[in-house]
CSV table of C-alpha atoms and ligand atoms in Angstrom, one decimal:
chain,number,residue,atom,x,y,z
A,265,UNK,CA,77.3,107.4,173.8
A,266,UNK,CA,80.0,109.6,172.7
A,267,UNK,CA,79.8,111.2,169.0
A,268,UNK,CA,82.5,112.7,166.8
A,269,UNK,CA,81.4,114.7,164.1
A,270,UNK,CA,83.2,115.2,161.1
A,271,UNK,CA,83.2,118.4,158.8
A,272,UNK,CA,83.8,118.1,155.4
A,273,UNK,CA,84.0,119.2,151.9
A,274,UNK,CA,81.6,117.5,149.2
A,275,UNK,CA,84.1,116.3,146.6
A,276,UNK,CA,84.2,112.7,145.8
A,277,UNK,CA,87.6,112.2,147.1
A,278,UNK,CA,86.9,114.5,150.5
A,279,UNK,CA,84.1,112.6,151.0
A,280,UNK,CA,86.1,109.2,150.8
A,281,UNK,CA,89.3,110.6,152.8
A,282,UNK,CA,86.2,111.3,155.3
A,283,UNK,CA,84.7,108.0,155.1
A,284,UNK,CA,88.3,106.5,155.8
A,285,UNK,CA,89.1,108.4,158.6
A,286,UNK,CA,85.4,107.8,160.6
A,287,UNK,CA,86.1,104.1,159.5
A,288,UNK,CA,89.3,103.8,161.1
A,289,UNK,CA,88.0,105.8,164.3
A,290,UNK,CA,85.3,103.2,164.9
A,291,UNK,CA,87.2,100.5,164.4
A,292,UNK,CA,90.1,101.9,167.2
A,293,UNK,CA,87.5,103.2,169.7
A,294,UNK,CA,84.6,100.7,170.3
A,295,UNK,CA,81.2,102.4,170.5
A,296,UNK,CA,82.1,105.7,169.4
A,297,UNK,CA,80.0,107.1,167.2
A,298,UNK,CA,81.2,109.1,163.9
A,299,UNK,CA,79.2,111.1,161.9
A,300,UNK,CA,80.1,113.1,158.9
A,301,UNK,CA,78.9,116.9,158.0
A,302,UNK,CA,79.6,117.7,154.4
A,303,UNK,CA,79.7,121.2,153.5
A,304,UNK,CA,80.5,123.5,151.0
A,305,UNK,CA,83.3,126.1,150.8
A,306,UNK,CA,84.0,129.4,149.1
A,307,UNK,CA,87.1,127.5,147.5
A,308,UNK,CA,84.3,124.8,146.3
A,309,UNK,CA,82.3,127.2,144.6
A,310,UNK,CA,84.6,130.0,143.2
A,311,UNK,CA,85.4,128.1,139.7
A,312,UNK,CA,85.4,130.7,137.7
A,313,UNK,CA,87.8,132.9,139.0
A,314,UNK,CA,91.4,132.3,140.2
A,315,UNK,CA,92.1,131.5,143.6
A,316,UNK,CA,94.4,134.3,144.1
A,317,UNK,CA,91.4,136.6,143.2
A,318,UNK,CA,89.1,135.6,146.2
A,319,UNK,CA,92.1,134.7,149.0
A,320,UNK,CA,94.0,131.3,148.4
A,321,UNK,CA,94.0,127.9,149.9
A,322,UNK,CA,92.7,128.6,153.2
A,323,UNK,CA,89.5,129.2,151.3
A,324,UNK,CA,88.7,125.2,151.6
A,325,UNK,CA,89.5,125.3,155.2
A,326,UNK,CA,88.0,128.8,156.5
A,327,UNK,CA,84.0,126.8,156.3
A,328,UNK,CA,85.3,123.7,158.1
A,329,UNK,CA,86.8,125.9,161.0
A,330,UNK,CA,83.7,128.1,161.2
A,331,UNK,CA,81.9,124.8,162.2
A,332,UNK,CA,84.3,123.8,164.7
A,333,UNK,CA,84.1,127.1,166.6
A,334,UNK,CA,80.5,127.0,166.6
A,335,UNK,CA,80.7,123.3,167.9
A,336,UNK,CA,78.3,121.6,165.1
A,337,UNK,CA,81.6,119.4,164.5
A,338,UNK,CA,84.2,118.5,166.5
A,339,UNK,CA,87.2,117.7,163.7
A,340,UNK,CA,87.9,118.2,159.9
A,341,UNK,CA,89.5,115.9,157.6
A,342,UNK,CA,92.0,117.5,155.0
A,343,UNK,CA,94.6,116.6,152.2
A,344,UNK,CA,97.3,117.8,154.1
A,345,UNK,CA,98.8,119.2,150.6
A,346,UNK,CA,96.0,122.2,150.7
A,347,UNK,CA,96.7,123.0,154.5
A,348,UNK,CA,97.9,126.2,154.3
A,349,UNK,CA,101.4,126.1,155.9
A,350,UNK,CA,100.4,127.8,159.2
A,351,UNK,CA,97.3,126.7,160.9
A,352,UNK,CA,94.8,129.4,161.9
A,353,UNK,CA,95.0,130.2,165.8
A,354,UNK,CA,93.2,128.3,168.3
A,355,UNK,CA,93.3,124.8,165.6
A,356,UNK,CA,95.5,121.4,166.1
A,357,UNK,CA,96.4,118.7,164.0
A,358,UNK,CA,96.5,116.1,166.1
A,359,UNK,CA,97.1,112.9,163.5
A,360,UNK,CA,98.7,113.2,160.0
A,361,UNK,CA,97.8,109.3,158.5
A,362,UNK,CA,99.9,107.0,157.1
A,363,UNK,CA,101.2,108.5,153.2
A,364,UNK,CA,99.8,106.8,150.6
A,365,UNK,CA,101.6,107.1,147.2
A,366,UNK,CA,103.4,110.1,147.4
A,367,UNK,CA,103.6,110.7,143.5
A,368,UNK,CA,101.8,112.3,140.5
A,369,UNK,CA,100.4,110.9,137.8
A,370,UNK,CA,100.3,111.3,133.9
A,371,UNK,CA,97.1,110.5,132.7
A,372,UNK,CA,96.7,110.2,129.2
A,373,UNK,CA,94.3,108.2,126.6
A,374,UNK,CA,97.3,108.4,123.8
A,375,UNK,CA,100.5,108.6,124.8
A,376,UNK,CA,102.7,106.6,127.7
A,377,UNK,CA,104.3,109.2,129.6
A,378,UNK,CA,105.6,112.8,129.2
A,379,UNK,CA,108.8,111.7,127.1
A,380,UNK,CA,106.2,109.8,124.4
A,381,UNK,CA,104.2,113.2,124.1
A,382,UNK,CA,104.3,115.1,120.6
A,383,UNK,CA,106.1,118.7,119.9
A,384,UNK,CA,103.4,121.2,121.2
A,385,UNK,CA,100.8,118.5,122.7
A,386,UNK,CA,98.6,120.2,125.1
A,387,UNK,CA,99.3,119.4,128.9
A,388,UNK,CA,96.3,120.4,131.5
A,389,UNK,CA,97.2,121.4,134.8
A,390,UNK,CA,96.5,124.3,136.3
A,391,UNK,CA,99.4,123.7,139.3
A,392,UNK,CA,102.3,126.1,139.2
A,393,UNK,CA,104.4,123.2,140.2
A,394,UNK,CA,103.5,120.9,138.1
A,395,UNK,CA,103.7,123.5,135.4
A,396,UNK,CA,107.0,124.3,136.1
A,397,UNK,CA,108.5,120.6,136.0
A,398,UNK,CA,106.5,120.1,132.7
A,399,UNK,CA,108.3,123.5,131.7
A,400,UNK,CA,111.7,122.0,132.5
A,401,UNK,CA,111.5,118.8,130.5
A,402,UNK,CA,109.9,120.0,127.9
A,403,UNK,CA,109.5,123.9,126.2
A,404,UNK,CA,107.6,122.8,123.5
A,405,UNK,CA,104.7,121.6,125.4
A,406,UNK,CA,101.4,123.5,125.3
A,407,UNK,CA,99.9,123.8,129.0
A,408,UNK,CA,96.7,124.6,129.5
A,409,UNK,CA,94.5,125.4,132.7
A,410,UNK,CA,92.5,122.5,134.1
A,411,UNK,CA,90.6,123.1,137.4
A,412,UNK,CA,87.7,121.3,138.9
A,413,UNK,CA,87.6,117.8,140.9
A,414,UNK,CA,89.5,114.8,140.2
A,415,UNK,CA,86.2,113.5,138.0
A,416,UNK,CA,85.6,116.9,136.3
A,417,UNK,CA,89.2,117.0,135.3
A,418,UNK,CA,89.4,113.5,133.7
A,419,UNK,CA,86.0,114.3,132.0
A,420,UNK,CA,87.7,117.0,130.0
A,421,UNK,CA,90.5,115.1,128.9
A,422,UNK,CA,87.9,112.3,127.8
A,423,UNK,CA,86.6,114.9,125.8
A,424,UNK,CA,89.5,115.5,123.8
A,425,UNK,CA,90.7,119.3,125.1
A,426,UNK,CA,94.1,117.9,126.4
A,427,UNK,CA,96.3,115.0,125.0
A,428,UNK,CA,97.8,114.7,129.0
A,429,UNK,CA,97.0,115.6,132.4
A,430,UNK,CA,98.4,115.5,135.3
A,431,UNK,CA,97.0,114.8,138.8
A,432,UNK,CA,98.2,112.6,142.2
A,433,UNK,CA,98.0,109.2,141.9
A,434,UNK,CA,96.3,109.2,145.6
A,435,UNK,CA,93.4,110.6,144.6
A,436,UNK,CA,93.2,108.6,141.6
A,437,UNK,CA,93.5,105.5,143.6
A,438,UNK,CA,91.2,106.4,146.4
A,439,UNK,CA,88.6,106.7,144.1
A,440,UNK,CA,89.2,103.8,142.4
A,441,UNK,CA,90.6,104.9,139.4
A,442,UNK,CA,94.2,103.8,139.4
A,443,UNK,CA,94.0,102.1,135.9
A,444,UNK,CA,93.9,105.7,134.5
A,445,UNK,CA,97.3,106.1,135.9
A,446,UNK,CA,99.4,106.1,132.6
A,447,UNK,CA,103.0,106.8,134.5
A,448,UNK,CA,103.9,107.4,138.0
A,449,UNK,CA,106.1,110.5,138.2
A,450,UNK,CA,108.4,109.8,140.8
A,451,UNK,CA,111.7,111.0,142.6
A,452,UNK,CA,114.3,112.3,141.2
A,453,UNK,CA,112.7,112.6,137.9
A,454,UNK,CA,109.7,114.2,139.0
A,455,UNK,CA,108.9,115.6,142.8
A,456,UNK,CA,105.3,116.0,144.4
A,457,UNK,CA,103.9,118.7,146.2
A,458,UNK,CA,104.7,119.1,149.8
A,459,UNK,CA,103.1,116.5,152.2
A,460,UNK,CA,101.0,114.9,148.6
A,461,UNK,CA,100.0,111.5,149.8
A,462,UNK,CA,98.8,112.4,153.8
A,463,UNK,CA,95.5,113.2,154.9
A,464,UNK,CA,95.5,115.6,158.4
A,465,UNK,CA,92.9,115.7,160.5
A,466,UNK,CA,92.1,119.3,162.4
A,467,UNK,CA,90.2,120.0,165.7
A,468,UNK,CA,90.2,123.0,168.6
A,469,UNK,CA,93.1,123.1,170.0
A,470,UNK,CA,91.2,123.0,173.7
A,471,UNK,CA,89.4,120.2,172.5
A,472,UNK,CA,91.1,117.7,174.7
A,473,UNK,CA,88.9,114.6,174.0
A,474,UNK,CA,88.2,114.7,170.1
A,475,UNK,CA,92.7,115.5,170.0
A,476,UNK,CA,93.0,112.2,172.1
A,477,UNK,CA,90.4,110.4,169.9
A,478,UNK,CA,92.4,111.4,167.0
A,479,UNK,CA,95.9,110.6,168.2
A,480,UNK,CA,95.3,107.2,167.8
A,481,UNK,CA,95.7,107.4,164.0
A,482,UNK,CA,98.6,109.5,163.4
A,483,UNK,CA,101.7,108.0,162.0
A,484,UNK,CA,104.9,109.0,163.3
A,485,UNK,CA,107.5,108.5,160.5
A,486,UNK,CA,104.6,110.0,158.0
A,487,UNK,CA,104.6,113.4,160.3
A,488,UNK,CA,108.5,113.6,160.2
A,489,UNK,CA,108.5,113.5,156.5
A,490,UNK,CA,105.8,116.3,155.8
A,491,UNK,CA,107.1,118.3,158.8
A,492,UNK,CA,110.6,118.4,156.7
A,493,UNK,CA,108.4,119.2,153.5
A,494,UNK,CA,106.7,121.5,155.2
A,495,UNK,CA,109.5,123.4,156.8
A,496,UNK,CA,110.7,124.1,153.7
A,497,UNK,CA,107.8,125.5,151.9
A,498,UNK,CA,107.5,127.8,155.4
A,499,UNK,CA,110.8,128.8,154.9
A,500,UNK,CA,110.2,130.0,151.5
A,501,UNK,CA,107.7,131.7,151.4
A,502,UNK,CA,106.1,132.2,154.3
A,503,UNK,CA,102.1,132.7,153.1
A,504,UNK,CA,101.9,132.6,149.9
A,505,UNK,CA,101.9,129.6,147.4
A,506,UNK,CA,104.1,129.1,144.7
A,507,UNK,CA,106.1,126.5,142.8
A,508,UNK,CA,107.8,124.4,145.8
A,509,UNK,CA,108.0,120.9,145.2
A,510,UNK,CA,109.8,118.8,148.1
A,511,UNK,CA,109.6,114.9,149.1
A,512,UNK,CA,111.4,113.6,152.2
A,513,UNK,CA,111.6,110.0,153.3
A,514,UNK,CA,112.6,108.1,156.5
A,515,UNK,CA,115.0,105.5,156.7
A,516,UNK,CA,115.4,104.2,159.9
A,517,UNK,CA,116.7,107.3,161.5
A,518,UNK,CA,118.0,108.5,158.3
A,519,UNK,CA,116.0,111.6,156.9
A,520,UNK,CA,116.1,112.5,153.4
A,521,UNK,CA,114.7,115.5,151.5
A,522,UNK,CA,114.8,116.9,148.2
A,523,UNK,CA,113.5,120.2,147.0
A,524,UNK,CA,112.8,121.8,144.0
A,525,UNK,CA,111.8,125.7,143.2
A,526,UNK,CA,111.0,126.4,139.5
A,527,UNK,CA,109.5,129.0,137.1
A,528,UNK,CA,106.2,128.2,135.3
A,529,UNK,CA,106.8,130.3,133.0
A,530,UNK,CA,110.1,129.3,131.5
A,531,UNK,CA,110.8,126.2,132.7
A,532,UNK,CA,114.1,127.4,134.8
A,533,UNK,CA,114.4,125.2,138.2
A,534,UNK,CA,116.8,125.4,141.4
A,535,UNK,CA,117.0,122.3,143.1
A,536,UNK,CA,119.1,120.7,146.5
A,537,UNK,CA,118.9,118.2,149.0
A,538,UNK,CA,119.8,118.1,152.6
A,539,UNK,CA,120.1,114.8,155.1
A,540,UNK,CA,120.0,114.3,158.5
A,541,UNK,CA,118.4,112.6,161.3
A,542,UNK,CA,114.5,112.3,162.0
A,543,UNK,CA,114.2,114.1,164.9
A,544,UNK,CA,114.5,117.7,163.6
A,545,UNK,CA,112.5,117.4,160.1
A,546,UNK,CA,111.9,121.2,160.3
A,547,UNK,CA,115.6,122.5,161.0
A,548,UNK,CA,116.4,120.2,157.6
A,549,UNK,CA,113.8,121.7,155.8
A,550,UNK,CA,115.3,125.3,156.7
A,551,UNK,CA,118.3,124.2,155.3
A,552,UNK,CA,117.2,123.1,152.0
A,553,UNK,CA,115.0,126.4,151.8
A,554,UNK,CA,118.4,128.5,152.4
A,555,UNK,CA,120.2,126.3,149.3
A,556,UNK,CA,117.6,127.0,147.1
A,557,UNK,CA,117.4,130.5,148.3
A,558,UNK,CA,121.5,130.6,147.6
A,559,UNK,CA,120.7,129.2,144.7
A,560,UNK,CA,118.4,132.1,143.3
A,561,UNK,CA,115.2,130.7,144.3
A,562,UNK,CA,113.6,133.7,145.2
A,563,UNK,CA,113.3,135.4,142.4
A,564,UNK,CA,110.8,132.1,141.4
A,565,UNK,CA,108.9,132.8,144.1
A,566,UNK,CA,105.9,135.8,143.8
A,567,UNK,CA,102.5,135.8,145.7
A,568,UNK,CA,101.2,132.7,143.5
A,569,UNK,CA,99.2,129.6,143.9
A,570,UNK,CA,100.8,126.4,143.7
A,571,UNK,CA,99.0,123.2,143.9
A,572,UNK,CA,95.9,125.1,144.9
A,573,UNK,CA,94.8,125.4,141.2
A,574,UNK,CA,94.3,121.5,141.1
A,575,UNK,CA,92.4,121.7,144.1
A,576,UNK,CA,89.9,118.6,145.2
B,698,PBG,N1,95.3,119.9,145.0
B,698,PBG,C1,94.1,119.0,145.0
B,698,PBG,C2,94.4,117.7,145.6
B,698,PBG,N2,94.6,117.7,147.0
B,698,PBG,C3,94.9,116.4,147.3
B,698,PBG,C4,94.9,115.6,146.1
B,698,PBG,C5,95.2,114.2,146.0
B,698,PBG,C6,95.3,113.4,147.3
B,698,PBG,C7,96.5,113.7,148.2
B,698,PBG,O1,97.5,114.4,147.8
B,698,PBG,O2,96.5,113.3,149.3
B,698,PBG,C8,94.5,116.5,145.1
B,698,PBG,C9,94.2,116.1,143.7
B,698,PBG,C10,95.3,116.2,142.7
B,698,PBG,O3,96.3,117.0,143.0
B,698,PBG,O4,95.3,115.5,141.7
């Protein structure tokens, strides 16, 4: 009987994004056999030190790969929001799923929503992005770092060290935890990180049968949109990670996307859109990276981390 093996990380929420993917392979491919091999990464177990300091999102992938190539799994399952924005050589992505909710969430045991927050209350997050748009709205906040998984971060606002946080309503939900969501933070107001929402799944790219298998589950207007969202981030920055904030969405053959560069320091933000139709997401994505770059983008963007700080 053919198996598929699945390779992945040991969080709650990767374990259930795993879970969900090997459930909707056996249900679309009777008699296979899926099997799932947790394992830890270098990005799992670095806490203590920033991201930047041991080498960056690919840190949460690198473990995953390694097991691919030495065939004790035949796919990984990722949020496709910590997929670095080129894939190492000789891997595939052969389905993107269906986007669940695209947004972020503010998560607070006291207050309704960011506009409800007192002068100087102390925001956790340790995402550049999400940094910057708390920046923007409102200078007077106090943000403070927050790393960890989804359940480690809501412990420590439980325990009183933040009066907010903020974190993606996806994750919330897929662990069952959507009555923590205070607000959604949704376009215009508020814009996610690049391709928030989709999980990926990654195989060898000469692994014909397990990129077949896969197919089956990827969702076509869901890859147009992060493709655009992606594009964009690629044509920032290239590598490195920084705070890029983009949401596209397809409307019949109408393809929308909105972008946002800002500074996490000071709260200053470029922002521009760009429309077209769905069948070239990444040339749109280019040019709504060149209108924030007219705009003066670059000098927000250095060799940072984005959403990488949040990582789960
Ligand atoms: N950066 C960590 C991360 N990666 C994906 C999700 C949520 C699920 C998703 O976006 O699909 C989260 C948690 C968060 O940001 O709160």
């Amino acid at each position: 009987m053919k198996t598929l093996r699945i390779a992945t990380r040991k969080s709650p929420l990767a374990l259930w994004q795993s879970e969900h993917v090997a459930d909707r392979l056996r249900a679309l491919h009777q008699g296979l056999v899926v099997t799932l091999v947790p394992m830890s990464t270098r990005g799992d177990e670095v806490l203590d030190r920033s991201l930047a300091a041991i080498g960056g999102k690919g840190l949460f992938l690198k473990e995953l790969e390694l097991a691919m190539l030495r065939e004790e799994a035949d796919c990984a399952v990722h949020s496709l929001k910590d997929v670095p924005m080129e894939l190492e050589p000789g891997f595939a992505m052969p389905a993107i799923l269906e986007r669940a909710d695209y947004a972020d969430a503010f998560v607070s045991n006291a207050f309704d929503g960011i506009d409800a927050l007192p002068t100087g209350a102390r925001v956790g997050t340790s995402s550049l992005r999400r940094q910057a748009q708390l920046r923007a709205l409102r200078p007077d906040l106090e943000l403070r770092d927050l790393r960890g998984n989804v359940n480690t971060r809501l412990g420590r606002l439980d325990a009183g060290e933040y009066d907010a946080i903020i974190l993606a309503c996806a994750g919330l939900q897929r662990l069952g935890l959507d009555a923590r969501i205070r607000a959604r933070l949704e376009s215009p107001y508020w814009l996610p990180a690049p391709a928030q929402g989709a999980i990926a799944i990654e195989c060898r790219e000469d692994d014909l049968s397990t990129r077949e298998l896969c197919a089956a589950l990827d969702h076509a207007a869901t890859r147009t949109c992060v493709e655009a969202e992606r594009g964009m981030n690629r044509a920032l920055h290239g590598s490195c990670h920084v705070p890029v904030a983009a949401y596209a969405r397809l409307d019949g053959e109408h393809l929308r996307l909105d972008g946002q560069v800002g500074s996490a320091s000071d709260g200053r933000a470029v922002r521009a859109h760009g429309e077209g139709r769905g069948d070239a997401p990444e040339c749109l994505g280019i040019e709504v990276a060149q209108k924030l770059l007219e705009q003066g983008a670059g000098e927000f963007i250095a060799d940072s981390l984005g959403d990488v700080g949040d990582q789960d």
